[in-house]
mmCIF file of C-alpha atoms and ligand atoms in Angstrom:
data_model
loop_
_atom_site.group_PDB
_atom_site.id
_atom_site.type_symbol
_atom_site.label_atom_id
_atom_site.label_comp_id
_atom_site.label_asym_id
_atom_site.label_seq_id
_atom_site.Cartn_x
_atom_site.Cartn_y
_atom_site.Cartn_z
ATOM 1 C CA UNK A 93 54.087 19.587 -53.312
ATOM 2 C CA UNK A 94 57.006 18.078 -51.301
ATOM 3 C CA UNK A 95 59.471 19.014 -53.895
ATOM 4 C CA UNK A 96 58.002 22.526 -53.659
ATOM 5 C CA UNK A 97 58.266 22.607 -49.747
ATOM 6 C CA UNK A 98 61.973 21.247 -50.065
ATOM 7 C CA UNK A 99 62.806 23.973 -52.518
ATOM 8 C CA UNK A 100 61.278 26.704 -50.337
ATOM 9 C CA UNK A 101 63.085 25.238 -47.445
ATOM 10 C CA UNK A 102 66.288 25.366 -49.344
ATOM 11 C CA UNK A 103 65.898 28.851 -50.632
ATOM 12 C CA UNK A 104 64.979 29.978 -47.326
ATOM 13 C CA UNK A 105 68.061 28.328 -45.689
ATOM 14 C CA UNK A 106 70.300 29.954 -48.486
ATOM 15 C CA UNK A 107 68.863 33.375 -47.673
ATOM 16 C CA UNK A 108 69.520 32.751 -44.079
ATOM 17 C CA UNK A 109 73.190 31.739 -44.904
ATOM 18 C CA UNK A 110 73.985 34.466 -47.320
ATOM 19 C CA UNK A 111 71.283 37.411 -46.667
ATOM 20 C CA UNK A 112 73.723 39.830 -48.037
ATOM 21 C CA UNK A 113 74.013 38.320 -51.401
ATOM 22 C CA UNK A 114 70.614 36.887 -51.721
ATOM 23 C CA UNK A 115 69.268 38.924 -54.489
ATOM 24 C CA UNK A 116 65.769 38.485 -53.423
ATOM 25 C CA UNK A 117 66.369 40.027 -49.999
ATOM 26 C CA UNK A 118 69.114 42.621 -50.843
ATOM 27 C CA UNK A 119 68.767 44.386 -54.137
ATOM 28 C CA UNK A 120 70.195 47.683 -53.931
ATOM 29 C CA UNK A 121 73.750 48.512 -52.695
ATOM 30 C CA UNK A 122 72.042 50.161 -49.643
ATOM 31 C CA UNK A 123 70.161 47.012 -48.855
ATOM 32 C CA UNK A 124 73.184 44.887 -49.143
ATOM 33 C CA UNK A 125 75.022 46.984 -46.807
ATOM 34 C CA UNK A 126 72.147 47.309 -44.269
ATOM 35 C CA UNK A 127 71.713 43.512 -44.495
ATOM 36 C CA UNK A 128 75.375 42.541 -44.046
ATOM 37 C CA UNK A 129 75.719 44.838 -40.782
ATOM 38 C CA UNK A 130 72.469 43.399 -39.502
ATOM 39 C CA UNK A 131 73.468 39.868 -40.131
ATOM 40 C CA UNK A 132 76.848 40.429 -38.180
ATOM 41 C CA UNK A 133 75.160 42.123 -35.265
ATOM 42 C CA UNK A 134 72.442 39.483 -34.718
ATOM 43 C CA UNK A 135 74.911 36.730 -35.233
ATOM 44 C CA UNK A 136 77.144 37.754 -32.644
ATOM 45 C CA UNK A 137 74.099 38.392 -30.128
ATOM 46 C CA UNK A 138 72.637 34.855 -30.914
ATOM 47 C CA UNK A 139 76.000 33.029 -30.487
ATOM 48 C CA UNK A 140 76.602 34.698 -27.128
ATOM 49 C CA UNK A 141 73.292 33.923 -25.962
ATOM 50 C CA UNK A 142 73.565 30.324 -27.035
ATOM 51 C CA UNK A 143 77.104 29.839 -25.647
ATOM 52 C CA UNK A 144 77.354 31.885 -22.525
ATOM 53 C CA UNK A 145 75.122 30.002 -20.227
ATOM 54 C CA UNK A 146 75.378 30.080 -16.337
ATOM 55 C CA UNK A 147 78.445 27.758 -15.198
ATOM 56 C CA UNK A 148 79.701 27.407 -18.620
ATOM 57 C CA UNK A 149 83.601 27.607 -18.824
ATOM 58 C CA UNK A 150 84.452 30.767 -20.782
ATOM 59 C CA UNK A 151 87.639 30.021 -22.626
ATOM 60 C CA UNK A 152 89.323 30.508 -25.997
ATOM 61 C CA UNK A 153 87.130 27.744 -27.528
ATOM 62 C CA UNK A 154 84.109 30.029 -26.315
ATOM 63 C CA UNK A 155 85.408 32.948 -28.096
ATOM 64 C CA UNK A 156 85.812 31.053 -31.287
ATOM 65 C CA UNK A 157 82.281 30.133 -31.334
ATOM 66 C CA UNK A 158 81.220 33.801 -30.522
ATOM 67 C CA UNK A 159 83.240 37.099 -31.468
ATOM 68 C CA UNK A 160 85.786 34.636 -33.220
ATOM 69 C CA UNK A 161 82.858 33.163 -35.529
ATOM 70 C CA UNK A 162 81.740 36.554 -36.262
ATOM 71 C CA UNK A 163 85.261 37.641 -37.426
ATOM 72 C CA UNK A 164 85.400 34.606 -39.866
ATOM 73 C CA UNK A 165 81.883 35.468 -41.157
ATOM 74 C CA UNK A 166 82.831 38.976 -41.897
ATOM 75 C CA UNK A 167 85.843 37.701 -43.774
ATOM 76 C CA UNK A 168 83.648 35.522 -45.808
ATOM 77 C CA UNK A 169 81.188 38.230 -46.671
ATOM 78 C CA UNK A 170 83.967 40.434 -47.708
ATOM 79 C CA UNK A 171 85.504 37.860 -49.861
ATOM 80 C CA UNK A 172 82.090 36.656 -51.428
ATOM 81 C CA UNK A 173 80.622 40.380 -52.028
ATOM 82 C CA UNK A 174 83.454 42.894 -52.180
ATOM 83 C CA UNK A 175 81.661 44.897 -49.252
ATOM 84 C CA UNK A 176 84.119 46.452 -46.700
ATOM 85 C CA UNK A 177 83.117 45.589 -43.326
ATOM 86 C CA UNK A 178 84.736 47.173 -40.207
ATOM 87 C CA UNK A 179 84.398 47.148 -36.648
ATOM 88 C CA UNK A 180 85.641 50.012 -34.590
ATOM 89 C CA UNK A 181 85.601 51.001 -30.962
ATOM 90 C CA UNK A 182 87.098 53.522 -28.767
ATOM 91 C CA UNK A 183 87.530 50.899 -26.023
ATOM 92 C CA UNK A 184 88.875 48.288 -28.362
ATOM 93 C CA UNK A 185 90.120 44.768 -27.759
ATOM 94 C CA UNK A 186 91.977 44.125 -30.906
ATOM 95 C CA UNK A 187 94.007 47.264 -31.773
ATOM 96 C CA UNK A 188 92.993 46.697 -35.524
ATOM 97 C CA UNK A 189 89.623 48.014 -34.557
ATOM 98 C CA UNK A 190 90.780 51.110 -32.777
ATOM 99 C CA UNK A 191 88.494 53.921 -33.923
ATOM 100 C CA UNK A 192 90.156 56.371 -36.090
ATOM 101 C CA UNK A 193 88.904 60.267 -35.804
ATOM 102 C CA UNK A 194 86.149 59.787 -38.085
ATOM 103 C CA UNK A 195 84.807 56.680 -36.400
ATOM 104 C CA UNK A 196 85.296 58.272 -32.861
ATOM 105 C CA UNK A 197 83.018 60.995 -34.293
ATOM 106 C CA UNK A 198 80.284 58.531 -35.391
ATOM 107 C CA UNK A 199 80.630 56.824 -31.994
ATOM 108 C CA UNK A 200 80.008 60.084 -30.238
ATOM 109 C CA UNK A 201 76.826 60.567 -32.341
ATOM 110 C CA UNK A 202 75.523 57.153 -31.271
ATOM 111 C CA UNK A 203 76.313 57.838 -27.695
ATOM 112 C CA UNK A 204 74.526 61.288 -27.458
ATOM 113 C CA UNK A 205 71.406 59.769 -29.314
ATOM 114 C CA UNK A 206 70.438 56.399 -28.213
ATOM 115 C CA UNK A 207 67.504 56.641 -30.552
ATOM 116 C CA UNK A 208 70.034 56.902 -33.836
ATOM 117 C CA UNK A 209 69.873 53.414 -35.294
ATOM 118 C CA UNK A 210 72.049 54.224 -38.443
ATOM 119 C CA UNK A 211 74.306 56.717 -40.165
ATOM 120 C CA UNK A 212 74.700 56.860 -43.882
ATOM 121 C CA UNK A 213 77.664 58.658 -45.433
ATOM 122 C CA UNK A 214 79.039 59.119 -48.943
ATOM 123 C CA UNK A 215 82.609 57.862 -49.065
ATOM 124 C CA UNK A 216 85.273 56.867 -51.706
ATOM 125 C CA UNK A 217 86.169 53.200 -51.801
ATOM 126 C CA UNK A 218 89.312 52.509 -54.123
ATOM 127 C CA UNK A 219 88.894 56.034 -55.675
ATOM 128 C CA UNK A 220 84.845 55.129 -56.562
ATOM 129 C CA UNK A 221 81.984 56.825 -55.177
ATOM 130 C CA UNK A 222 80.723 54.510 -52.359
ATOM 131 C CA UNK A 223 78.193 54.644 -49.384
ATOM 132 C CA UNK A 224 79.086 53.658 -45.783
ATOM 133 C CA UNK A 225 76.376 52.436 -43.513
ATOM 134 C CA UNK A 226 76.984 52.414 -39.871
ATOM 135 C CA UNK A 227 75.073 50.837 -37.027
ATOM 136 C CA UNK A 228 75.978 50.949 -33.364
ATOM 137 C CA UNK A 229 76.566 47.678 -31.339
ATOM 138 C CA UNK A 230 75.430 47.517 -27.820
ATOM 139 C CA UNK A 231 76.471 45.252 -25.041
ATOM 140 C CA UNK A 232 74.085 42.554 -23.846
ATOM 141 C CA UNK A 233 74.129 40.644 -20.575
ATOM 142 C CA UNK A 234 75.952 37.504 -22.342
ATOM 143 C CA UNK A 235 78.560 39.942 -23.707
ATOM 144 C CA UNK A 236 79.823 40.637 -19.975
ATOM 145 C CA UNK A 237 81.413 37.225 -19.737
ATOM 146 C CA UNK A 238 84.194 38.716 -21.879
ATOM 147 C CA UNK A 239 83.499 42.466 -21.891
ATOM 148 C CA UNK A 240 82.489 42.798 -18.161
ATOM 149 C CA UNK A 241 84.489 43.280 -15.169
ATOM 150 C CA UNK A 242 88.195 43.508 -15.816
ATOM 151 C CA UNK A 243 89.730 41.086 -13.459
ATOM 152 C CA UNK A 244 86.835 38.540 -14.293
ATOM 153 C CA UNK A 245 87.851 38.227 -17.879
ATOM 154 C CA UNK A 246 88.941 35.005 -19.050
ATOM 155 C CA UNK A 247 92.783 34.392 -18.853
ATOM 156 C CA UNK A 248 93.398 34.019 -22.538
ATOM 157 C CA UNK A 249 91.954 37.607 -23.163
ATOM 158 C CA UNK A 250 94.355 38.937 -20.129
ATOM 159 C CA UNK A 251 97.282 37.270 -22.012
ATOM 160 C CA UNK A 252 96.497 37.807 -25.583
ATOM 161 C CA UNK A 253 95.260 41.281 -25.497
ATOM 162 C CA UNK A 254 97.798 43.281 -23.177
ATOM 163 C CA UNK A 255 96.372 46.522 -24.480
ATOM 164 C CA UNK A 256 92.722 45.676 -24.018
ATOM 165 C CA UNK A 257 90.351 48.426 -23.410
ATOM 166 C CA UNK A 258 86.818 46.578 -24.024
ATOM 167 C CA UNK A 259 85.993 45.830 -20.592
ATOM 168 C CA UNK A 260 83.957 47.176 -17.796
ATOM 169 C CA UNK A 261 80.809 47.603 -20.055
ATOM 170 C CA UNK A 262 77.650 47.475 -18.820
ATOM 171 C CA UNK A 263 74.362 45.872 -20.448
ATOM 172 C CA UNK A 264 73.218 48.624 -22.707
ATOM 173 C CA UNK A 265 76.422 50.348 -23.150
ATOM 174 C CA UNK A 266 77.496 51.229 -26.698
ATOM 175 C CA UNK A 267 80.190 48.697 -27.473
ATOM 176 C CA UNK A 268 81.202 50.036 -30.684
ATOM 177 C CA UNK A 269 80.225 50.275 -34.377
ATOM 178 C CA UNK A 270 80.117 48.286 -37.457
ATOM 179 C CA UNK A 271 80.308 49.927 -40.851
ATOM 180 C CA UNK A 272 79.756 48.536 -44.236
ATOM 181 C CA UNK A 273 81.111 50.224 -47.316
ATOM 182 C CA UNK A 274 79.500 49.573 -50.570
ATOM 183 C CA UNK A 275 80.227 50.892 -54.042
ATOM 184 C CA UNK A 276 77.511 52.908 -55.666
ATOM 185 C CA UNK A 277 77.186 53.916 -59.491
HETATM 186 C C1 HEC B 391 84.109 34.521 -25.025
HETATM 187 C C2 HEC B 391 84.290 35.641 -24.934
HETATM 188 C C3 HEC B 391 83.508 36.800 -25.663
HETATM 189 C C4 HEC B 391 82.187 37.135 -25.575
HETATM 190 C C5 HEC B 391 81.247 36.388 -24.997
HETATM 191 C C6 HEC B 391 81.976 38.164 -26.396
HETATM 192 N N1 HEC B 391 83.134 38.720 -26.955
HETATM 193 FE FE1 HEC B 391 83.381 40.309 -28.053
HETATM 194 N N2 HEC B 391 85.431 40.000 -28.166
HETATM 195 C C7 HEC B 391 86.145 39.040 -27.726
HETATM 196 C C8 HEC B 391 87.515 39.131 -28.143
HETATM 197 C C9 HEC B 391 88.598 37.911 -27.641
HETATM 198 C C10 HEC B 391 87.503 40.025 -29.064
HETATM 199 C C11 HEC B 391 88.749 40.092 -29.957
HETATM 200 C C12 HEC B 391 88.803 39.607 -31.099
HETATM 201 C C13 HEC B 391 89.758 40.127 -32.169
HETATM 202 O O1 HEC B 391 91.066 39.819 -31.874
HETATM 203 O O2 HEC B 391 89.465 40.360 -33.421
HETATM 204 C C14 HEC B 391 86.373 40.540 -29.281
HETATM 205 C C15 HEC B 391 85.753 41.808 -29.912
HETATM 206 C C16 HEC B 391 84.666 42.227 -30.236
HETATM 207 C C17 HEC B 391 84.333 43.395 -31.011
HETATM 208 C C18 HEC B 391 85.416 44.077 -31.960
HETATM 209 C C19 HEC B 391 86.078 45.319 -31.599
HETATM 210 C C20 HEC B 391 87.256 45.095 -30.643
HETATM 211 O O3 HEC B 391 87.180 45.865 -29.441
HETATM 212 O O4 HEC B 391 88.154 44.761 -31.122
HETATM 213 C C21 HEC B 391 83.005 43.781 -30.659
HETATM 214 C C22 HEC B 391 82.340 44.953 -31.431
HETATM 215 C C23 HEC B 391 82.635 42.926 -29.882
HETATM 216 N N3 HEC B 391 83.578 41.974 -29.361
HETATM 217 C C24 HEC B 391 81.266 42.951 -29.226
HETATM 218 C C25 HEC B 391 80.766 41.919 -28.511
HETATM 219 C C26 HEC B 391 79.418 41.876 -28.016
HETATM 220 C C27 HEC B 391 78.422 42.928 -28.374
HETATM 221 C C28 HEC B 391 79.241 40.691 -27.457
HETATM 222 C C29 HEC B 391 77.892 40.183 -26.667
HETATM 223 C C30 HEC B 391 76.720 40.070 -27.787
HETATM 224 C C31 HEC B 391 80.463 39.993 -27.267
HETATM 225 N N4 HEC B 391 81.540 40.832 -28.014
HETATM 226 C C32 HEC B 391 80.707 38.998 -26.613
HETATM 227 C C33 HEC B 391 85.448 38.080 -26.772
HETATM 228 C C34 HEC B 391 84.233 37.975 -26.368
#
């Protein structure tokens, strides 16, 4: 009984750590893409709420625990699964995440319809048929410490991102999108 409980706990924790690759949760390519996007969105939101507390010093170390940790996890999932994950925003901070025309069109769709929670498209990935799953990312109260009032941004952001556009957001605003592209047969 005890072994079984431990085994169940182990499987549960593995599924939490790798929901995008855990066969029992995400079977189809579509499920894998959706699971990866949802994991990233939830992870960022949870970390921001955990580390952005009233009175907390917000510096580069804080960033490493929030959007920095998310960036690492994206890399990790990409390497382990071959899924292609991309963040994009019109008001971007890292210029690598600047929305291209197609992404800007997706962002507009989510802006126009706040009830729209996902968009699926048929695309090509390395010359093969693939599907791209896109979800909107919304701004929460905890995000404002770094994506809120321009002058109140932590110093490291002002210096490190001279072309920063990812500020002056309000709670509930659309921050950007996350897209996960997965090959289909
Ligand atoms: C401690 C500061 C901090 C907090 C809190 C924070 N972010 Fe960020 N965020 C950053 C930095 C710095 C970057 C740029 C990272 C990079 O260079 O890739 C970034 C990048 C992003 C990006 C990638 C797109 C872009 O513009 O480059 C998204 C999306 C994002 N943040 C959303 C959020 C959301 C949503 C929250 C709240 C749940 C949040 N952030 C909380 C500092 C923060």
